mmCIF file of C-alpha atoms in Angstrom:
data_model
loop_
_atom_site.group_PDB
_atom_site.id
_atom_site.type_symbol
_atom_site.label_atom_id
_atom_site.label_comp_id
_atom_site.label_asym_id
_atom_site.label_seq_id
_atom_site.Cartn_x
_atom_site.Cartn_y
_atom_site.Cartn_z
ATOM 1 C CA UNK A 1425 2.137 3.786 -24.885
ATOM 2 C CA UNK A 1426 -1.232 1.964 -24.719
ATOM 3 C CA UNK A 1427 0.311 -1.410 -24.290
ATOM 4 C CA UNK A 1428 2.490 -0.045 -21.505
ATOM 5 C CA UNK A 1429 -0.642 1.351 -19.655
ATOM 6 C CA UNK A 1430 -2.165 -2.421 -20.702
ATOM 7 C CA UNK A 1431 0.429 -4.387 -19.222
ATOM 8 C CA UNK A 1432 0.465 -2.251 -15.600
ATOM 9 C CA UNK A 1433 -3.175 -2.593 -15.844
ATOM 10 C CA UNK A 1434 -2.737 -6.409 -16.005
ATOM 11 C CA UNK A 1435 0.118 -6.563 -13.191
ATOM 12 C CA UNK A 1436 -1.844 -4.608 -11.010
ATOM 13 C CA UNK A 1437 -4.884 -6.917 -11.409
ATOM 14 C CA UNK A 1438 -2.695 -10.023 -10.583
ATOM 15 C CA UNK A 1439 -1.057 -8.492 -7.120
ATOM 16 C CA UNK A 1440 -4.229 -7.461 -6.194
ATOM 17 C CA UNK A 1441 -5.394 -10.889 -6.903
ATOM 18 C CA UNK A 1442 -2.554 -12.678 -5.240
ATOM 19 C CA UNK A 1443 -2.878 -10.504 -2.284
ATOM 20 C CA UNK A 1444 -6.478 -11.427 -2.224
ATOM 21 C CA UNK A 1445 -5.604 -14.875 -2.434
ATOM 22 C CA UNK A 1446 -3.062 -14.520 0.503
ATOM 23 C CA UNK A 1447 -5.300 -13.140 2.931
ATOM 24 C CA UNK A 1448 -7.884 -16.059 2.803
ATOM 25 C CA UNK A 1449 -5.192 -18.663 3.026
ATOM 26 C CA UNK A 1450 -5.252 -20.408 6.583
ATOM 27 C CA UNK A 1451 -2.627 -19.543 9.194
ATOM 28 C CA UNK A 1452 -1.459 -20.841 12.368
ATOM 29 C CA UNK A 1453 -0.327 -19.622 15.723
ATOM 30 C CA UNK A 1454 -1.217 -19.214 19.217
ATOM 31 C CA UNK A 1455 -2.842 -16.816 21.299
ATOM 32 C CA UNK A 1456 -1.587 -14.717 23.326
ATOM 33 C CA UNK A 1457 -3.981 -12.510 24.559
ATOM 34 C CA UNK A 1458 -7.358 -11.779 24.643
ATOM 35 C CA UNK A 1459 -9.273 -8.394 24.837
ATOM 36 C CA UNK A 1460 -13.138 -9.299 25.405
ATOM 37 C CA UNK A 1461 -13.906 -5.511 25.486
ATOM 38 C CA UNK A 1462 -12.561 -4.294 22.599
ATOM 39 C CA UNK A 1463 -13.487 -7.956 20.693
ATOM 40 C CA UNK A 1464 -9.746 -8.224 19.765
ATOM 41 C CA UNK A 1465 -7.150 -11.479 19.817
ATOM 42 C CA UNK A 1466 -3.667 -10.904 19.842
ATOM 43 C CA UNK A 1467 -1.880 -14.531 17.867
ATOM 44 C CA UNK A 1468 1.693 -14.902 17.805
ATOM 45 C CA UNK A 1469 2.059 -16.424 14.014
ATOM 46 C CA UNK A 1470 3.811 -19.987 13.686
ATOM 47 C CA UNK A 1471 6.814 -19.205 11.086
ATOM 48 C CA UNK A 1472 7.023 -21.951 8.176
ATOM 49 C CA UNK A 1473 9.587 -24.098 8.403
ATOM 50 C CA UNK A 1474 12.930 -23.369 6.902
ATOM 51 C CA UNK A 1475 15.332 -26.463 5.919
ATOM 52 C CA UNK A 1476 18.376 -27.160 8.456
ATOM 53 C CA UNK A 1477 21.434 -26.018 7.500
ATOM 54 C CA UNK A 1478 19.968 -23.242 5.031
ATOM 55 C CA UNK A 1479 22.036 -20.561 4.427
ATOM 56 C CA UNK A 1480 21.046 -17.149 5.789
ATOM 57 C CA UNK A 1481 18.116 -18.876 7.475
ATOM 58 C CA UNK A 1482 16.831 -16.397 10.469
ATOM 59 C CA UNK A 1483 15.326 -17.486 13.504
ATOM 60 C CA UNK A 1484 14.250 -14.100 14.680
ATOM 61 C CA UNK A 1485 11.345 -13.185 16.954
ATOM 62 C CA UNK A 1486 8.203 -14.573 15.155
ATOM 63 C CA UNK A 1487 5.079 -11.901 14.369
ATOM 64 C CA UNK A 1488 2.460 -11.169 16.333
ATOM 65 C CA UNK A 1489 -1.584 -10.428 15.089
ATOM 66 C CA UNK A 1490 -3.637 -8.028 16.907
ATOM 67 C CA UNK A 1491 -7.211 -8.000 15.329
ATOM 68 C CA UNK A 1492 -10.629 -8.406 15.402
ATOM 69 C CA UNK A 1493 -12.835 -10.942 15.695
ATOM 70 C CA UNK A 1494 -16.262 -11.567 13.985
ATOM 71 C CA UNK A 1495 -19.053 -12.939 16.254
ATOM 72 C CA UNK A 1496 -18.779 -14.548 19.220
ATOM 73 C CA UNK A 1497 -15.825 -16.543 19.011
ATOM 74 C CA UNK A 1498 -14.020 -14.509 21.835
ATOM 75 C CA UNK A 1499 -16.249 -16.551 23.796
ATOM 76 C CA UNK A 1500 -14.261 -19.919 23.192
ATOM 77 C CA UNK A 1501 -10.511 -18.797 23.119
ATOM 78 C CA UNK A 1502 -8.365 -19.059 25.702
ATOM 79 C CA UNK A 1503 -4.559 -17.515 26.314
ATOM 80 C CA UNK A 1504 -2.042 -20.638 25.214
ATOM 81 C CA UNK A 1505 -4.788 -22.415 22.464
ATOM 82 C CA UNK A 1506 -3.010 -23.301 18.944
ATOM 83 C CA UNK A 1507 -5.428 -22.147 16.291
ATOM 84 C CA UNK A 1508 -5.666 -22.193 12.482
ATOM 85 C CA UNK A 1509 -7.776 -19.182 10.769
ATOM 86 C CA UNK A 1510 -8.237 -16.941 8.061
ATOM 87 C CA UNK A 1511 -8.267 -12.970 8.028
ATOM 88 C CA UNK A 1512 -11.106 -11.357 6.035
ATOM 89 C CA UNK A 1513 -10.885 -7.989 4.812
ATOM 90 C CA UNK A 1514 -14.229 -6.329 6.013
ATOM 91 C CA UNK A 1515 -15.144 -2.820 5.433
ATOM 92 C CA UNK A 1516 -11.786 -1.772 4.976
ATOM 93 C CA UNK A 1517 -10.145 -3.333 8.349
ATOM 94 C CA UNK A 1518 -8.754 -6.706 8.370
ATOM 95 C CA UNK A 1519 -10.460 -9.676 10.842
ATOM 96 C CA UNK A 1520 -10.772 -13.035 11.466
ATOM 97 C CA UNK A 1521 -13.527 -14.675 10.064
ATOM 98 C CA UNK A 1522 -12.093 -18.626 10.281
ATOM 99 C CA UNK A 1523 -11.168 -19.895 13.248
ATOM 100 C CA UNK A 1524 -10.932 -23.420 14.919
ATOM 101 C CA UNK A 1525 -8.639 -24.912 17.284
ATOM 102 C CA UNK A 1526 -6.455 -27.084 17.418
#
């Protein structure tokens, strides 16, 4: 029983980390809109590439971010700019603490 509760113990620790790992990896997409009073950007996600010809390859809608931004970075964005960033998880509520355009 003890090694059972040691190995969950260990798997948990390694999603959590891979989650963790996730988050701060950089992402692309472009915005879409832009709420300067609530300090929110809404980016529709670029999908990775999928090989032609793959089977069972989807081309559905792509996804679309709504969160906040840290500091004054509002202040540069514009609807229709391709960005790369990173989301940050901050006091319990995901935002964007990387962002540059492109």
């Amino acid at each position: 029983m003890k090694t059972a509760k040691m190995i969950l113990a260990g798997l948990a620790a390694l999603t959590a980390l891979s989650s963790a790992s996730l988050a701060q990896q950089g992402l692309t997409g472009t915005v879409t809109r832009i709420d300067r009073l609530d300090g929110t950007v809404s980016i529709q996600l670029q999908k990775p590439r999928t090989e032609s010809g793959t089977v069972g390859a989807n081309s559905g809608p792509a996804e679309e971010l709504k969160t906040k931004v840290q500091g004054n970075l509002l202040n540069t964005l514009h609807a229709g700019d391709r960005v790369k960033f990173s989301i940050t998880d901050t006091g319990g509520s995901k935002t964007i603490g990387n962002l540059e355009r492109q």
